[in-house]
XYZ file of C-alpha atoms in Angstrom:
337
model
C -13.998 75.155 142.750
C -10.429 76.279 141.965
C -8.987 73.290 143.849
C -11.285 70.944 141.938
C -10.229 72.424 138.580
C -6.545 72.007 139.461
C -7.127 68.393 140.520
C -8.911 67.600 137.241
C -6.057 69.123 135.223
C -3.463 67.046 137.112
C -5.439 63.850 136.462
C -5.701 64.744 132.789
C -1.931 65.214 132.619
C -1.570 61.426 132.392
C -2.533 61.714 128.711
C -1.420 65.311 128.099
C 1.604 66.478 130.203
C 1.036 70.141 129.284
C -2.019 70.126 131.548
C 0.313 69.970 134.593
C 1.886 73.273 133.516
C -1.558 74.797 133.094
C -2.564 73.502 136.549
C 0.537 75.114 138.068
C -0.239 78.433 136.380
C -3.833 78.256 137.592
C -2.673 77.563 141.168
C -1.130 81.045 141.310
C -4.507 82.718 140.863
C -6.366 84.161 143.835
C -9.816 85.712 143.350
C -9.261 88.635 145.733
C -5.615 89.669 145.239
C -4.118 88.226 142.081
C -1.220 90.390 140.897
C -1.120 92.309 137.655
C 1.885 90.153 136.734
C -0.223 86.964 136.941
C -2.969 88.546 134.814
C -0.434 89.703 132.232
C 1.070 86.208 132.010
C -2.414 84.721 131.880
C -3.303 86.884 128.898
C -0.115 85.835 127.095
C -0.900 82.190 127.847
C -4.278 82.418 126.127
C -2.604 83.010 122.761
C -0.754 79.665 123.141
C -3.777 77.565 124.097
C -5.860 75.788 121.444
C -8.482 74.137 123.632
C -11.473 76.527 123.698
C -12.418 75.833 127.324
C -8.880 76.237 128.698
C -8.544 79.412 126.674
C -11.883 80.671 127.991
C -10.823 79.975 131.569
C -7.672 82.137 131.406
C -9.400 84.892 129.424
C -12.111 85.024 132.070
C -9.646 85.106 134.991
C -7.121 87.539 133.532
C -9.179 89.895 131.350
C -10.325 93.351 132.387
C -13.072 93.366 129.719
C -16.731 92.828 130.519
C -17.727 89.160 130.651
C -20.632 89.707 128.229
C -18.213 90.909 125.540
C -15.904 87.963 126.161
C -18.665 85.369 125.956
C -19.782 86.610 122.530
C -16.382 85.795 120.963
C -15.440 82.634 122.850
C -15.834 79.314 120.991
C -17.971 77.630 123.624
C -21.214 75.692 123.367
C -24.235 77.983 123.459
C -25.601 76.211 126.544
C -22.312 76.868 128.397
C -22.310 80.532 127.370
C -25.824 80.926 128.726
C -24.852 79.100 131.947
C -21.859 81.418 132.522
C -24.001 84.469 131.810
C -26.636 83.333 134.307
C -23.916 82.700 136.895
C -21.877 85.909 136.613
C -24.032 88.623 134.966
C -26.750 90.662 136.594
C -30.320 90.632 135.284
C -29.983 93.620 132.968
C -26.745 92.352 131.445
C -28.195 88.873 130.887
C -31.103 90.205 128.786
C -28.791 92.364 126.668
C -26.311 89.486 126.258
C -28.998 86.975 125.216
C -30.414 89.411 122.643
C -26.974 89.921 121.099
C -26.158 86.214 121.206
C -29.490 85.313 119.570
C -28.967 87.846 116.780
C -25.461 86.508 116.153
C -26.610 82.874 116.003
C -29.530 83.695 113.691
C -27.157 85.500 111.344
C -24.774 82.525 111.374
C -27.550 79.975 110.919
C -26.227 78.037 113.924
C -28.586 75.233 115.013
C -27.465 75.570 118.628
C -29.305 78.886 118.628
C -32.623 77.017 118.692
C -32.009 76.737 122.444
C -32.710 80.466 122.631
C -35.104 81.087 119.741
C -37.274 77.962 119.775
C -38.705 76.658 116.493
C -41.192 79.424 115.749
C -40.525 83.044 114.834
C -36.795 83.750 114.941
C -36.164 79.997 114.911
C -37.461 79.767 111.325
C -35.148 82.607 110.294
C -32.284 80.705 111.912
C -33.210 77.524 110.013
C -33.375 79.500 106.768
C -29.863 80.797 107.414
C -28.659 77.263 108.197
C -30.228 75.934 104.988
C -28.682 78.730 102.898
C -25.265 77.988 104.410
C -25.278 74.181 104.379
C -27.950 73.014 101.857
C -28.940 70.459 104.511
C -32.630 70.187 103.625
C -33.059 66.890 105.489
C -32.216 68.338 108.903
C -34.422 71.393 108.380
C -37.401 69.310 107.208
C -37.095 66.872 110.119
C -36.845 69.732 112.629
C -39.876 71.697 111.397
C -41.945 68.498 111.122
C -41.888 68.405 114.932
C -43.902 71.583 115.386
C -45.389 72.429 112.000
C -48.931 72.609 113.428
C -47.967 75.150 116.078
C -49.971 78.379 115.581
C -46.738 80.381 115.152
C -45.384 77.970 112.506
C -48.263 76.700 110.377
C -48.885 80.135 108.834
C -45.287 80.434 107.608
C -45.140 79.140 104.021
C -41.497 78.091 104.423
C -42.403 75.237 106.769
C -44.567 73.322 104.287
C -42.250 74.217 101.409
C -39.258 72.650 103.203
C -41.215 69.487 104.004
C -42.587 69.083 100.480
C -39.163 69.764 98.946
C -37.644 67.031 101.103
C -40.382 64.596 100.077
C -39.826 65.390 96.395
C -36.078 64.922 96.855
C -36.587 61.447 98.346
C -38.913 60.568 95.463
C -36.329 61.699 92.909
C -33.708 59.505 94.578
C -36.242 56.630 94.667
C -35.862 56.377 98.438
C -39.373 55.025 98.857
C -38.764 53.428 102.254
C -37.184 56.570 103.719
C -40.013 58.681 102.305
C -42.600 56.387 103.906
C -40.821 56.451 107.279
C -40.654 60.259 107.168
C -44.377 60.526 106.396
C -45.259 58.035 109.139
C -43.276 59.885 111.799
C -44.586 63.252 110.613
C -48.171 61.952 110.867
C -47.512 60.620 114.362
C -46.157 64.029 115.377
C -49.252 65.647 113.862
C -51.478 63.357 115.942
C -49.559 64.174 119.135
C -49.653 67.891 118.411
C -53.376 67.817 117.680
C -54.049 65.884 120.867
C -52.062 68.316 123.024
C -53.667 71.377 121.442
C -57.237 70.077 121.547
C -59.601 71.353 124.215
C -60.508 69.201 127.188
C -62.762 66.359 126.123
C -62.448 67.177 122.410
C -60.873 64.727 119.999
C -58.280 65.896 117.445
C -59.316 65.943 113.815
C -58.682 62.774 111.830
C -55.661 63.116 109.569
C -56.462 63.145 105.875
C -54.811 60.569 103.632
C -51.750 61.632 101.654
C -52.128 59.056 98.874
C -55.390 58.015 97.226
C -56.160 55.318 94.670
C -58.354 56.698 91.879
C -60.843 54.842 89.718
C -59.477 54.679 86.159
C -62.987 55.384 84.792
C -64.555 58.140 86.925
C -61.334 59.355 88.651
C -63.013 59.301 92.060
C -61.178 57.967 95.070
C -61.395 54.232 95.660
C -61.081 54.807 99.409
C -64.845 54.356 100.022
C -64.606 50.962 98.265
C -61.632 49.951 100.369
C -63.315 51.153 103.549
C -66.412 49.141 102.634
C -64.211 46.117 102.040
C -62.606 46.453 105.476
C -65.949 46.972 107.209
C -67.455 43.986 105.387
C -64.520 41.844 106.436
C -64.921 43.044 110.009
C -68.617 42.114 110.148
C -68.740 38.947 108.103
C -65.338 37.362 108.631
C -65.427 34.606 111.222
C -62.528 34.183 113.630
C -59.354 33.496 111.612
C -58.421 30.501 113.754
C -59.813 27.419 112.026
C -60.748 29.301 108.823
C -60.973 26.990 105.805
C -61.635 27.380 102.088
C -65.367 26.704 102.504
C -66.221 29.621 104.783
C -63.583 31.773 103.051
C -65.791 31.670 99.917
C -68.665 33.105 101.923
C -66.797 36.324 102.761
C -68.302 39.176 100.676
C -65.825 40.997 98.425
C -65.837 44.507 96.977
C -64.304 44.507 93.503
C -65.843 47.631 91.953
C -65.756 51.406 92.396
C -68.409 52.662 94.820
C -69.068 55.709 92.612
C -69.444 54.373 89.047
C -69.634 50.618 89.794
C -66.905 49.920 87.267
C -64.528 47.082 88.209
C -61.371 47.744 90.180
C -57.997 47.270 88.438
C -56.798 43.752 87.731
C -53.938 42.007 89.434
C -51.015 41.650 87.003
C -50.330 38.122 88.284
C -53.715 36.411 88.663
C -55.516 38.692 86.132
C -58.548 38.990 88.417
C -59.998 42.161 89.842
C -58.513 43.518 93.028
C -60.820 42.796 95.931
C -60.739 39.071 95.183
C -59.061 37.099 97.930
C -55.423 36.651 96.919
C -54.585 33.323 98.548
C -57.824 31.568 97.624
C -57.479 32.501 93.949
C -53.833 31.531 93.867
C -54.715 28.067 95.162
C -52.268 28.203 98.072
C -54.739 28.392 100.953
C -54.372 25.247 103.013
C -53.821 24.097 106.549
C -52.542 26.837 108.855
C -51.762 29.257 106.030
C -54.129 31.915 107.433
C -54.715 34.936 105.172
C -53.720 38.355 106.472
C -55.122 41.744 105.539
C -51.821 42.621 103.866
C -52.290 39.832 101.299
C -55.189 41.720 99.675
C -53.555 45.136 99.707
C -53.047 46.980 96.433
C -49.346 47.178 95.634
C -47.799 48.757 92.558
C -44.457 49.779 91.066
C -43.669 53.495 91.412
C -42.106 53.483 87.927
C -44.352 51.465 85.589
C -47.471 51.655 87.829
C -48.374 47.986 87.320
C -49.375 46.060 90.414
C -51.800 43.690 92.063
C -52.343 41.704 95.237
C -49.413 42.062 97.640
C -49.337 38.298 98.215
C -49.104 37.549 94.482
C -46.397 40.136 93.838
C -44.271 38.910 96.719
C -44.553 35.402 95.352
C -43.783 36.551 91.786
C -40.625 38.482 92.697
C -39.147 35.497 94.503
C -38.207 34.128 91.065
C -38.421 37.165 88.748
C -37.031 40.684 88.532
C -39.152 42.007 85.662
C -42.733 43.282 85.926
C -45.395 40.518 85.692
C -47.443 42.613 83.270
C -47.247 41.390 79.657
C -45.094 43.545 77.334
C -43.684 45.566 80.264
C -39.890 45.318 80.590
C -39.627 47.331 83.827
C -37.265 45.616 86.277
C -39.364 46.556 89.284
C -37.497 44.341 91.715
C -34.124 46.028 91.145
C -35.242 49.668 91.242
C -35.051 50.043 95.028
C -31.965 47.868 95.608
């Protein structure tokens, strides 16, 4: 191993000539009978070296201190410190060293310490220290979203507080797309976690919705109406290939609240109730212009809350920047640019 290290240093000397001097100094070391003079010179050399790994090498070879004490102060990657400890310390020393190293990393709020602590328990204390030191809420929220349903994490109030704070921050910055992507990935992680933790043959619980449309009259969720609309489409809609305006009229539509039977909100563009087919009403259904489910989706501005059929709004904002609703001056199209 010593010969290999010397060879690597000589090859690196092409870019940094000082590595040849270091290689020569290293060549004078012998594991079994290195002189006190070599160790003394090695210790003096460490004060002149800036590279943490070169410095660690000469400290390790020339020091009379215990390796566990040296590893705690060296500026090496945590994984490399653990590897050196596993290679050169006995079992009792390794346990004591890892406990001290973990405590130090938790106190510093160093993310590398998650290698030792994991996400739960001490890992949450480490993340709290990192957040207090850096104010990097995004990293903390993304990390805890990975295992927030773990039994050792879901009971800690900090986990949900970090996630909700990050969501609110994205909303304040009007980062709607980033907020949606975060929620999508978090939901996918929830599904994976539930599937792994479920018993054999049992299905994970269905995730509840995070956003609901409410009836403006009875304030109940419109989700049952939307679900009925999707199911009706699934049963009654003929194959989309070859669909024409005649059989499109025959598709049943849900345009009222399933609880109070009051009509659903109106589209700001076509002024008809949501649930009415967007393309047929707009008069643009012809030829191969096959309607998609997205065309009938409810879409609205996060600022003025006006909206309508997705297809109509996309068509409207091709030529306009202001809200299609009368007397509303909100420039919806420019808010997320």
